[in-house]
Coordinates of C-alpha atoms in Angstrom, one line a residue:
M1 CA 19.2 34.7 -99.6
E2 CA 16.8 34.4 -102.0
K3 CA 14.2 37.0 -103.0
K4 CA 10.5 36.5 -102.0
T5 CA 7.4 37.6 -104.2
K6 CA 5.5 40.1 -102.4
V7 CA 2.4 41.1 -103.0
K8 CA 0.2 43.7 -101.0
N9 CA -3.5 42.8 -99.5
M10 CA -6.6 43.5 -100.7
Q11 CA -6.5 46.8 -98.3
G12 CA -3.1 47.4 -99.3
K13 CA -2.0 48.0 -95.4
Q14 CA 0.8 45.1 -95.6
A15 CA 3.2 43.6 -98.0
L16 CA 2.6 39.7 -98.1
E17 CA 5.2 37.5 -99.2
F18 CA 5.3 34.3 -100.9
I19 CA 7.2 31.9 -98.9
S20 CA 7.3 27.9 -98.3
G21 CA 5.5 26.4 -95.5
S22 CA 9.5 25.3 -94.0
E23 CA 9.8 29.4 -94.0
I24 CA 6.7 30.2 -92.4
L25 CA 7.2 27.0 -89.9
L26 CA 10.8 29.2 -88.8
R27 CA 8.8 32.8 -88.8
S28 CA 6.3 31.1 -86.5
L29 CA 8.4 29.5 -84.2
L30 CA 10.5 32.9 -83.8
L31 CA 7.0 34.7 -83.5
E32 CA 6.2 32.4 -80.8
G33 CA 9.2 33.4 -78.5
T34 CA 11.7 30.5 -79.8
E35 CA 15.0 30.9 -78.5
C36 CA 16.4 27.4 -79.7
V37 CA 15.1 24.4 -81.2
F38 CA 17.0 20.9 -80.5
G39 CA 17.0 18.7 -83.7
Y40 CA 18.1 16.1 -85.5
P41 CA 18.0 16.0 -89.9
G42 CA 16.7 13.6 -92.2
G43 CA 15.5 13.2 -95.7
N44 CA 11.7 14.5 -94.9
V45 CA 12.9 17.4 -92.9
L46 CA 15.4 18.4 -95.7
Y47 CA 12.9 21.9 -96.7
I48 CA 13.4 23.0 -92.9
Y49 CA 16.9 22.4 -92.6
D50 CA 17.5 24.0 -96.2
A51 CA 15.1 27.4 -94.5
M52 CA 17.4 27.0 -91.1
A53 CA 20.5 27.6 -93.6
K54 CA 19.0 30.9 -94.9
D55 CA 18.0 32.3 -91.5
P56 CA 20.6 33.8 -89.7
D57 CA 18.2 34.6 -87.1
F58 CA 17.5 31.0 -86.2
K59 CA 19.4 28.8 -83.6
H60 CA 19.3 25.2 -83.5
I61 CA 21.6 23.0 -82.1
L62 CA 22.7 19.5 -82.9
A63 CA 22.2 16.7 -81.2
R64 CA 23.7 13.3 -81.0
H65 CA 20.5 11.1 -80.8
E66 CA 17.1 12.1 -81.2
Q67 CA 16.0 11.0 -77.4
G68 CA 19.1 13.7 -76.4
A69 CA 17.0 16.5 -78.6
V70 CA 13.7 16.2 -76.6
H71 CA 15.0 15.9 -73.2
A72 CA 17.1 18.6 -74.0
A73 CA 14.0 20.4 -75.2
D74 CA 12.6 19.6 -72.0
G75 CA 15.0 20.4 -69.2
Y76 CA 14.7 23.5 -71.5
A77 CA 11.0 24.4 -70.8
R78 CA 11.3 22.9 -67.1
S79 CA 13.6 25.3 -66.1
T80 CA 12.2 28.6 -68.3
G81 CA 8.8 28.4 -67.8
K82 CA 8.9 28.3 -71.7
V83 CA 7.8 26.1 -74.3
G84 CA 10.7 23.6 -75.3
V85 CA 11.0 22.6 -79.5
V86 CA 12.4 19.9 -81.1
I87 CA 12.6 18.6 -84.4
A88 CA 13.4 15.3 -86.0
T89 CA 12.8 13.5 -89.5
S90 CA 10.1 10.5 -89.9
G91 CA 10.2 7.1 -89.1
P92 CA 12.8 6.2 -86.9
G93 CA 13.8 10.1 -86.1
A94 CA 10.4 10.4 -84.8
T95 CA 9.8 7.5 -82.7
N96 CA 13.4 7.9 -80.9
L97 CA 11.2 10.7 -79.5
V98 CA 8.7 9.2 -78.2
T99 CA 10.2 8.1 -74.5
G100 CA 11.0 12.1 -74.3
I101 CA 7.6 13.0 -75.0
A102 CA 6.2 10.8 -72.6
T103 CA 8.2 11.7 -70.2
A104 CA 7.2 15.3 -70.5
Y105 CA 3.4 14.5 -70.8
M106 CA 3.5 12.6 -67.3
D107 CA 4.9 15.8 -65.9
S108 CA 2.9 18.4 -67.8
V109 CA 5.8 19.9 -69.7
P110 CA 5.0 21.9 -72.4
L111 CA 6.5 20.8 -75.6
V112 CA 6.0 21.8 -79.5
V113 CA 7.2 18.6 -81.2
I114 CA 7.8 18.9 -85.2
T115 CA 8.0 15.8 -86.9
G116 CA 8.6 15.1 -90.4
N117 CA 6.5 12.8 -92.7
V118 CA 6.6 11.4 -96.2
S119 CA 4.5 13.7 -98.9
T120 CA 1.2 13.4 -98.8
S121 CA 0.7 11.2 -101.9
L122 CA 2.7 8.6 -100.0
L123 CA 1.1 8.7 -96.8
G124 CA -0.4 5.2 -96.1
S125 CA 1.8 3.4 -98.3
D126 CA 4.7 2.2 -96.0
A127 CA 7.1 4.4 -98.1
F128 CA 10.8 4.7 -97.1
Q129 CA 11.4 6.1 -93.3
E130 CA 7.3 6.4 -93.1
A131 CA 5.7 6.1 -89.5
D132 CA 2.0 7.2 -88.5
I133 CA 3.7 8.9 -85.4
R134 CA 0.6 10.8 -85.0
S135 CA -1.5 7.9 -84.3
M136 CA 1.6 6.7 -82.0
T137 CA 1.4 9.4 -80.0
M138 CA -2.1 10.0 -79.2
P139 CA -1.6 8.6 -75.8
I140 CA 1.2 10.8 -74.8
T141 CA 0.4 13.9 -76.3
K142 CA -2.0 16.8 -75.0
H143 CA -2.9 17.5 -78.7
N144 CA -1.5 16.7 -82.2
Y145 CA -1.6 17.3 -85.8
L146 CA -1.4 16.1 -89.4
L147 CA -0.9 19.0 -91.6
R148 CA -2.1 18.3 -95.1
D149 CA -2.1 21.9 -96.3
V150 CA 0.4 24.6 -96.1
H151 CA -2.6 26.9 -95.1
D152 CA -3.1 25.7 -92.3
L153 CA 0.4 26.1 -90.7
P154 CA 0.6 29.3 -89.8
R155 CA -2.6 28.8 -87.2
V156 CA -1.2 25.3 -86.2
I157 CA 1.9 26.6 -84.7
H158 CA -0.3 29.4 -83.0
E159 CA -2.2 27.1 -81.4
A160 CA 0.2 24.5 -80.7
F161 CA 2.1 26.7 -78.5
H162 CA -1.4 28.1 -76.8
I163 CA -2.4 24.2 -76.2
A164 CA 1.0 23.3 -74.9
N165 CA 1.8 26.5 -72.4
T166 CA -2.0 26.4 -71.0
G167 CA -4.0 25.1 -68.4
R168 CA -2.6 21.3 -67.5
K169 CA 0.7 22.0 -69.8
G170 CA 2.0 19.5 -72.0
P171 CA 3.4 17.8 -75.4
V172 CA 1.7 18.6 -78.9
L173 CA 2.8 17.4 -82.2
I174 CA 2.9 18.8 -85.5
D175 CA 3.9 16.3 -88.3
I176 CA 4.3 17.6 -91.3
P177 CA 4.8 16.2 -94.5
K178 CA 7.8 16.7 -96.7
D179 CA 5.4 18.1 -99.6
V180 CA 3.5 20.6 -97.7
S181 CA 7.2 21.7 -96.0
N182 CA 7.8 23.1 -99.6
Q183 CA 4.6 24.4 -100.6
K184 CA 5.0 28.2 -100.7
M185 CA 1.4 30.3 -99.3
F186 CA 1.3 34.4 -99.0
Y187 CA 1.9 34.3 -95.3
Q188 CA 0.4 36.1 -92.8
P189 CA 0.8 35.9 -89.1
P190 CA -2.5 34.3 -87.7
G191 CA -4.9 36.6 -85.5
D192 CA -6.2 35.2 -82.1
I193 CA -6.7 31.5 -81.7
H194 CA -10.2 30.0 -80.9
V195 CA -9.8 26.2 -80.5
R196 CA -13.1 24.9 -80.3
G197 CA -14.1 22.8 -77.3
Y198 CA -10.7 23.7 -75.4
Q199 CA -11.0 25.7 -72.2
A200 CA -7.9 26.1 -71.0
V201 CA -8.4 27.0 -67.4
P202 CA -11.5 26.5 -65.3
A203 CA -13.7 29.2 -64.2
L204 CA -12.7 29.6 -60.7
N205 CA -15.9 29.0 -58.3
H206 CA -15.0 30.6 -55.0
D207 CA -17.3 28.4 -53.0
P208 CA -15.0 25.5 -52.4
V209 CA -12.1 27.4 -51.7
D210 CA -14.0 29.2 -49.0
R211 CA -15.1 25.8 -47.3
L212 CA -11.2 24.6 -47.7
L213 CA -10.6 28.1 -45.5
Q214 CA -13.0 26.8 -43.1
A215 CA -11.8 23.3 -43.2
I216 CA -8.1 25.2 -42.3
A217 CA -9.5 27.4 -39.1
D218 CA -11.2 24.2 -37.8
S219 CA -8.1 22.2 -38.2
E220 CA -5.6 21.4 -35.6
R221 CA -3.6 19.1 -37.5
P222 CA -2.9 20.2 -41.2
V223 CA -0.6 19.3 -43.8
I224 CA 0.0 20.4 -47.2
I225 CA 1.4 18.5 -50.0
A226 CA 2.7 20.3 -52.4
G227 CA 3.4 19.2 -56.1
G228 CA 4.7 20.3 -59.3
G229 CA 1.8 22.0 -60.2
V230 CA 2.3 25.1 -57.6
V231 CA 5.8 25.2 -59.6
Y232 CA 4.6 25.0 -63.1
A233 CA 1.9 27.5 -62.0
D234 CA 4.6 30.3 -60.9
A235 CA 2.5 29.6 -57.2
S236 CA 5.5 30.1 -55.2
K237 CA 5.2 33.5 -53.7
E238 CA 1.5 32.6 -53.1
L239 CA 2.1 29.6 -51.5
L240 CA 4.6 30.9 -48.8
E241 CA 2.1 33.6 -48.3
F242 CA -0.8 31.0 -47.6
V243 CA 1.9 28.9 -45.6
A244 CA 2.6 31.7 -43.6
K245 CA -1.1 32.8 -42.7
T246 CA -2.2 29.5 -41.9
N247 CA 0.3 27.8 -40.3
I248 CA 0.4 24.5 -42.0
P249 CA 3.5 22.3 -42.6
V250 CA 4.2 21.0 -46.0
A251 CA 5.1 18.0 -47.4
A252 CA 7.1 18.8 -51.1
T253 CA 6.8 15.9 -53.7
L254 CA 9.8 14.8 -56.3
L255 CA 8.3 17.6 -58.9
G256 CA 7.4 19.9 -56.1
L257 CA 10.7 20.2 -54.6
G258 CA 11.7 23.8 -54.6
G259 CA 7.9 25.1 -54.7
F260 CA 7.8 25.5 -51.0
P261 CA 11.8 26.5 -49.5
S262 CA 13.2 23.3 -48.1
S263 CA 14.7 25.3 -45.8
H264 CA 11.7 26.7 -44.5
E265 CA 10.8 26.2 -40.8
L266 CA 7.3 24.6 -41.6
S267 CA 9.1 22.1 -44.6
L268 CA 9.2 18.5 -43.8
G269 CA 11.0 17.6 -46.6
M270 CA 9.7 14.9 -49.4
P271 CA 7.2 12.5 -48.9
G272 CA 6.2 8.8 -49.7
H273 CA 8.6 5.9 -51.4
H274 CA 11.6 7.2 -49.9
G275 CA 10.2 10.1 -47.9
T276 CA 11.4 11.7 -44.9
Y277 CA 9.8 10.7 -41.3
A278 CA 8.3 13.6 -40.6
A279 CA 6.7 14.1 -43.8
N280 CA 4.9 10.8 -44.5
M281 CA 4.2 10.7 -40.3
A282 CA 2.5 13.9 -40.6
I283 CA 0.6 12.8 -43.7
Q284 CA -0.7 9.8 -41.8
Q285 CA -2.0 11.7 -38.5
A286 CA -3.0 14.6 -40.7
D287 CA -6.9 15.7 -39.8
L288 CA -6.6 17.7 -42.8
L289 CA -4.8 16.8 -45.9
I290 CA -4.4 19.4 -48.7
S291 CA -2.9 18.2 -52.1
I292 CA -2.0 21.7 -54.1
G293 CA -0.8 20.6 -57.8
S294 CA 0.0 17.2 -56.6
R295 CA -1.5 13.9 -58.2
F296 CA -1.6 11.5 -55.5
D297 CA 1.2 9.7 -57.7
D298 CA 1.7 5.9 -56.3
R299 CA 5.2 6.7 -55.3
V300 CA 3.8 9.6 -52.9
T301 CA 0.4 7.3 -51.6
M302 CA 2.2 3.9 -51.5
K303 CA -0.6 1.7 -50.2
V304 CA -3.7 3.9 -50.9
D305 CA -6.1 2.3 -48.7
G306 CA -4.0 3.0 -46.1
F307 CA -3.4 6.5 -47.3
A308 CA -4.1 9.4 -45.0
P309 CA -6.4 7.1 -42.5
A310 CA -6.8 10.0 -39.7
A311 CA -7.6 12.7 -42.4
K312 CA -11.2 13.6 -41.7
L313 CA -11.5 15.8 -45.0
I314 CA -9.3 15.3 -48.1
A315 CA -9.0 18.6 -50.7
H316 CA -7.2 18.9 -53.6
I317 CA -6.5 21.8 -55.6
D318 CA -5.5 21.5 -59.3
I319 CA -6.0 23.0 -62.7
D320 CA -7.0 19.6 -63.9
P321 CA -10.6 18.6 -62.9
A322 CA -9.7 14.7 -64.2
E323 CA -7.3 14.6 -61.1
I324 CA -9.7 15.4 -58.4
G325 CA -10.7 12.2 -57.0
K326 CA -9.1 10.0 -59.4
I327 CA -6.4 8.1 -56.9
V328 CA -7.9 9.3 -53.4
N329 CA -11.5 10.3 -52.3
T330 CA -11.5 13.8 -52.1
D331 CA -14.1 16.2 -50.0
I332 CA -13.4 19.8 -51.2
A333 CA -12.0 20.1 -54.9
C334 CA -11.0 23.2 -56.0
V335 CA -10.3 23.2 -59.3
G336 CA -8.4 26.1 -61.1
D337 CA -5.8 27.7 -61.5
I338 CA -3.1 27.5 -58.2
K339 CA -1.8 30.8 -58.7
A340 CA -5.4 32.6 -58.8
V341 CA -6.9 30.1 -56.4
L342 CA -4.1 30.9 -53.9
Q343 CA -4.3 34.8 -54.1
Y344 CA -8.3 34.3 -53.7
A345 CA -7.4 32.2 -50.6
N346 CA -5.0 34.5 -49.0
T347 CA -7.5 37.4 -49.3
K348 CA -9.5 35.7 -46.2
A349 CA -6.9 32.7 -44.8
M350 CA -6.8 32.5 -41.2
P351 CA -4.6 30.3 -38.7
A352 CA -5.2 26.7 -38.2
R353 CA -5.7 25.8 -35.0
S354 CA -1.8 23.8 -35.6
S355 CA 0.4 25.5 -32.7
A356 CA 1.1 22.5 -30.9
W357 CA 0.7 19.9 -34.0
V358 CA 3.1 22.3 -35.7
L359 CA 5.8 21.5 -32.6
E360 CA 5.0 17.6 -33.1
A361 CA 5.9 17.9 -37.1
Q362 CA 9.4 19.8 -36.1
A363 CA 10.0 17.7 -33.3
N364 CA 10.1 14.2 -35.6
K365 CA 12.3 16.5 -38.2
R366 CA 15.0 16.5 -35.2
K367 CA 14.6 13.3 -34.2
H368 CA 14.2 11.3 -37.5
P369 CA 16.5 13.7 -39.9
L370 CA 17.7 12.1 -43.2
R371 CA 21.3 11.0 -42.2
Y372 CA 23.9 8.1 -43.7
K373 CA 26.6 6.1 -41.8
D374 CA 29.8 8.2 -43.0
S375 CA 33.3 6.4 -44.1
G376 CA 36.8 7.6 -43.3
T377 CA 37.7 4.7 -45.9
E378 CA 34.8 5.3 -48.5
L379 CA 33.2 7.8 -50.5
K380 CA 29.5 8.0 -49.6
P381 CA 26.9 9.4 -52.2
Q382 CA 25.5 11.6 -49.6
F383 CA 28.6 13.3 -48.8
V384 CA 29.2 14.4 -52.2
I385 CA 25.6 15.8 -52.6
E386 CA 25.9 17.7 -49.6
M387 CA 29.1 18.9 -50.9
I388 CA 27.5 20.3 -54.1
H389 CA 24.8 21.8 -52.0
E390 CA 27.3 23.5 -49.8
T391 CA 29.8 24.9 -52.7
T392 CA 26.9 26.1 -54.7
N393 CA 24.5 27.5 -51.4
G394 CA 21.7 25.7 -52.7
E395 CA 21.7 27.8 -56.1
A396 CA 22.5 25.9 -58.6
I397 CA 20.3 24.1 -61.2
I398 CA 20.2 20.5 -60.6
T399 CA 19.4 18.0 -63.3
T400 CA 19.1 14.1 -62.5
D401 CA 18.8 10.5 -64.4
V402 CA 16.4 8.5 -62.7
G403 CA 18.2 5.9 -59.7
Q404 CA 19.8 5.9 -56.3
H405 CA 21.7 9.2 -56.9
Q406 CA 17.9 11.0 -57.5
M407 CA 17.0 10.2 -54.5
W408 CA 19.9 11.3 -52.6
A409 CA 19.5 14.6 -54.8
A410 CA 16.2 14.6 -53.7
Q411 CA 17.2 14.3 -50.1
F412 CA 20.1 16.0 -49.4
Y413 CA 20.5 19.4 -51.7
K414 CA 18.1 21.8 -50.3
F415 CA 15.6 23.0 -52.7
N416 CA 15.1 26.6 -52.1
H417 CA 13.9 28.2 -55.4
P418 CA 11.3 26.6 -58.4
R419 CA 12.7 25.3 -60.9
S420 CA 16.0 24.4 -59.6
L421 CA 15.2 20.5 -59.8
I422 CA 14.7 19.0 -63.3
T423 CA 14.0 15.6 -62.8
S424 CA 12.0 12.8 -64.6
G425 CA 9.3 12.3 -62.1
G426 CA 6.5 10.3 -63.2
F427 CA 8.2 7.9 -66.3
G428 CA 11.2 7.7 -64.8
T429 CA 13.2 8.1 -67.6
M430 CA 17.0 6.9 -67.6
G431 CA 19.1 8.9 -69.8
F432 CA 16.7 12.0 -69.0
G433 CA 19.6 13.7 -66.7
L434 CA 22.6 14.6 -69.0
P435 CA 20.3 16.0 -71.9
S436 CA 17.8 18.1 -69.9
A437 CA 20.8 19.8 -68.3
I438 CA 22.0 21.3 -71.3
G439 CA 19.0 22.4 -72.2
A440 CA 18.3 23.9 -68.9
Q441 CA 21.8 25.4 -69.4
I442 CA 21.0 27.4 -72.5
G443 CA 17.5 28.5 -71.1
N444 CA 19.5 30.2 -68.1
P445 CA 22.9 31.1 -69.2
D446 CA 23.9 32.9 -66.3
R447 CA 23.1 30.1 -63.6
L448 CA 25.3 27.4 -62.7
V449 CA 23.7 24.0 -63.7
V450 CA 25.0 20.5 -62.3
S451 CA 23.6 17.3 -63.9
V452 CA 23.7 14.1 -61.6
N453 CA 23.5 10.6 -62.9
G454 CA 24.0 7.2 -62.0
D455 CA 26.7 4.9 -64.4
G456 CA 23.9 3.5 -65.7
G457 CA 21.9 6.4 -67.2
M458 CA 24.9 8.7 -67.7
Q459 CA 25.7 5.7 -70.3
M460 CA 22.0 6.2 -72.3
C461 CA 22.7 9.5 -73.3
A462 CA 26.4 9.9 -73.1
Q463 CA 26.7 10.9 -76.5
E464 CA 25.3 14.4 -76.1
M465 CA 28.6 15.8 -74.5
A466 CA 29.6 16.3 -77.9
M467 CA 26.7 19.4 -77.9
M468 CA 28.4 20.4 -74.4
A469 CA 31.7 20.3 -75.9
I470 CA 31.3 21.9 -79.2
H471 CA 29.1 25.1 -77.9
N472 CA 30.7 25.0 -74.7
I473 CA 28.1 24.5 -72.6
P474 CA 29.6 25.0 -68.8
V475 CA 27.5 22.2 -67.3
K476 CA 29.3 20.6 -64.3
I477 CA 28.4 16.5 -64.9
V478 CA 28.5 14.4 -61.9
V479 CA 28.7 10.8 -62.4
L480 CA 28.2 8.7 -58.7
N481 CA 29.6 5.3 -59.7
N482 CA 28.9 2.2 -58.1
E483 CA 29.0 -0.2 -60.9
V484 CA 25.6 -1.3 -60.8
L485 CA 22.1 -0.8 -61.3
G486 CA 21.7 0.8 -57.9
M487 CA 17.9 0.7 -57.2
V488 CA 17.4 -2.4 -59.4
K489 CA 20.0 -4.0 -56.9
Q490 CA 18.1 -2.2 -53.4
Q491 CA 15.0 -3.6 -54.4
Q492 CA 16.2 -7.1 -55.4
E493 CA 18.1 -7.0 -52.0
I494 CA 15.7 -6.7 -49.7
S495 CA 12.5 -7.4 -51.9
Y496 CA 13.7 -10.9 -53.5
Q497 CA 16.0 -12.2 -51.2
R498 CA 19.4 -10.8 -52.1
R499 CA 18.8 -12.4 -55.3
Y500 CA 20.7 -10.4 -58.0
S501 CA 19.8 -10.4 -61.8
H502 CA 21.5 -9.1 -64.3
I503 CA 22.8 -5.3 -62.8
D504 CA 26.4 -5.4 -62.3
L505 CA 27.3 -2.8 -64.7
Q506 CA 31.4 -3.3 -64.3
G507 CA 32.6 -3.2 -68.0
S508 CA 31.5 0.1 -68.5
P509 CA 33.6 2.3 -69.6
D510 CA 36.3 4.7 -68.2
F511 CA 34.0 7.9 -67.8
V512 CA 36.9 10.4 -67.3
K513 CA 38.5 9.2 -70.5
L514 CA 34.9 8.6 -72.2
A515 CA 34.7 12.6 -71.2
E516 CA 38.3 13.6 -73.0
A517 CA 37.3 11.5 -76.1
Y518 CA 34.0 14.2 -76.4
G519 CA 36.4 17.0 -75.6
V520 CA 35.3 17.5 -71.9
K521 CA 37.5 17.7 -68.9
G522 CA 37.2 14.6 -66.8
L523 CA 38.0 14.2 -63.0
R524 CA 37.7 11.2 -60.9
A525 CA 37.4 11.2 -57.0
R526 CA 37.5 8.0 -54.5
T527 CA 37.8 9.9 -51.1
K528 CA 37.0 12.8 -49.6
A529 CA 40.0 14.9 -49.8
E530 CA 40.2 13.5 -53.8
A531 CA 36.5 14.3 -54.0
E532 CA 36.8 18.3 -52.1
R533 CA 39.6 19.0 -54.4
V534 CA 38.4 17.6 -58.1
W535 CA 35.5 19.4 -57.3
K536 CA 36.7 22.7 -56.4
E537 CA 39.0 22.3 -59.7
A538 CA 35.5 21.9 -61.7
M539 CA 34.4 25.0 -60.4
E540 CA 36.8 26.9 -61.0
T541 CA 37.2 25.3 -64.8
P542 CA 35.2 27.4 -67.5
G543 CA 32.9 25.0 -69.4
P544 CA 32.1 21.6 -69.5
V545 CA 33.5 19.3 -66.7
L546 CA 33.0 15.6 -65.6
V547 CA 33.6 14.5 -62.2
E548 CA 33.5 10.4 -61.6
F549 CA 32.6 10.0 -57.6
V550 CA 33.3 6.5 -57.0
I551 CA 30.9 5.3 -54.2
P552 CA 30.2 1.6 -52.7
K553 CA 27.7 -0.3 -54.3
E554 CA 26.6 -1.3 -51.2
E555 CA 24.8 2.0 -50.0
N556 CA 20.9 2.0 -50.4
V557 CA 18.5 4.6 -50.0
Y558 CA 17.2 5.3 -47.1
P559 CA 14.1 5.7 -45.6
M560 CA 12.1 3.1 -47.7
V561 CA 8.6 2.6 -47.6
L562 CA 7.9 -0.7 -49.7
G563 CA 5.0 -1.2 -52.3
G564 CA 2.3 -2.6 -50.4
N565 CA 2.8 -1.0 -47.2
T566 CA 1.4 2.3 -45.8
L567 CA 3.5 5.3 -45.3
D568 CA 4.1 4.8 -41.5
Q569 CA 5.6 1.2 -42.4
M570 CA 9.4 2.8 -43.0
I571 CA 12.9 1.5 -43.0
M572 CA 15.0 3.8 -41.6
G573 CA 18.1 2.0 -42.8
D574 CA 21.0 1.6 -40.3
F575 CA 18.9 4.3 -38.0
E576 CA 15.9 2.0 -37.6

């Protein structure tokens, strides 16, 4: 390692090193507790990658595509609660990150995204591989920077982590021109952070919380919608205590699954487009609706002007005041950190007058459970998810891609712990499932990680199996193969009079051979008996394994609420 010039500061107390921006970047990342960076090199980040070669303490994993790298960083962040870090070069390297940045932004995931750019003297000249990535990503980042002076680098890195992982979390981008990454300065770690105009967490106003508690005490039919904010605030224990004290049933959104235990007697399951009968009917009949960390996404509300029509009051607890009243009119607004709000509420909470209501909701769960028509000859996807749940005792981290398999996983795997379901909610990003599992496994080396994918999404980032094989990352990859874009096919079948258009995925690769080509063990099952046998083999095999389950293309996800309908207008499938 090359020698660094050292000088003493004016007080003579601390030796300062004269080092490059690239070295400062790596030191700053380590200082922030970064365990692993996912990335892909290129010309305008070569000074940074050269510094990595000289720093044995810095861990970097080479993806095979920048989108795979950013999804891996995302999976790491969602599963650990820490900041995920990704790095890419300028131009196409940076623009290949955009889908992953938007995915994280929509779901409030803390990322620090580092991109290279052309030297400052070339900015704006349309130089080779130049892109104004800062402008491109302004709508999909919480904040972003273009660095023009190496002296700003230590402060900016420190600020970026602070902004990404406080308040409503989200991605922050730092664009570093090549010459800045090579400029040198006497490095000193930054001091306290003060970002002008940035208030990470609003001060908690107790008055609306007190109003909510009184409304609960007066309520006979209250319902909680628990969203991803419960998970991100690490407020699952507080929610559990709150529910115990108030006796309120809970519907957990897709991103909220695990934030409240699915096995709890007051759990109604997931609400919305593919929600349970019990959850949707409870929302429609509730006299008090309480959203906790849920932003009233359109897949939850469906037809907004018919949403929760019996509710006399709607309350919303959220850290972001911009979400209050944005979609649904709110009567009681509790703005603040969810953990802090619930901690205060738990000091005063009294039970609702909800005994009869709870019995009604539990009866709906028994009368209209999630179910499917099993088969003695075909392998049903719901059976596969149930089998995975049983064999993992519900303790695995499940990542999914986007489509029918995502909904089956949400419905039939019972999530009892927060940060156990890693999935793209708001952006619905195909290709997310496999690389996000890599990040989740890196962040949770002692836990089993299962990546559930469809045959469509699997092909969008399949190349990241190389990362798994090279680093022996022991993710168990599930491919539910129905040879069709299943969710699109289902919508065309129901809403477009079976006019199937460009959904046929026949001709896709042999997934077992594809896995083996990357050095990953591949297995296949077409029947229940084969499924149980190969899954057992996969679980007993060290390292990564891909298991393809061949399922019928006719299988649909039910229940289902069509667009333009209200939550109580549910299609129950064969059980309607």
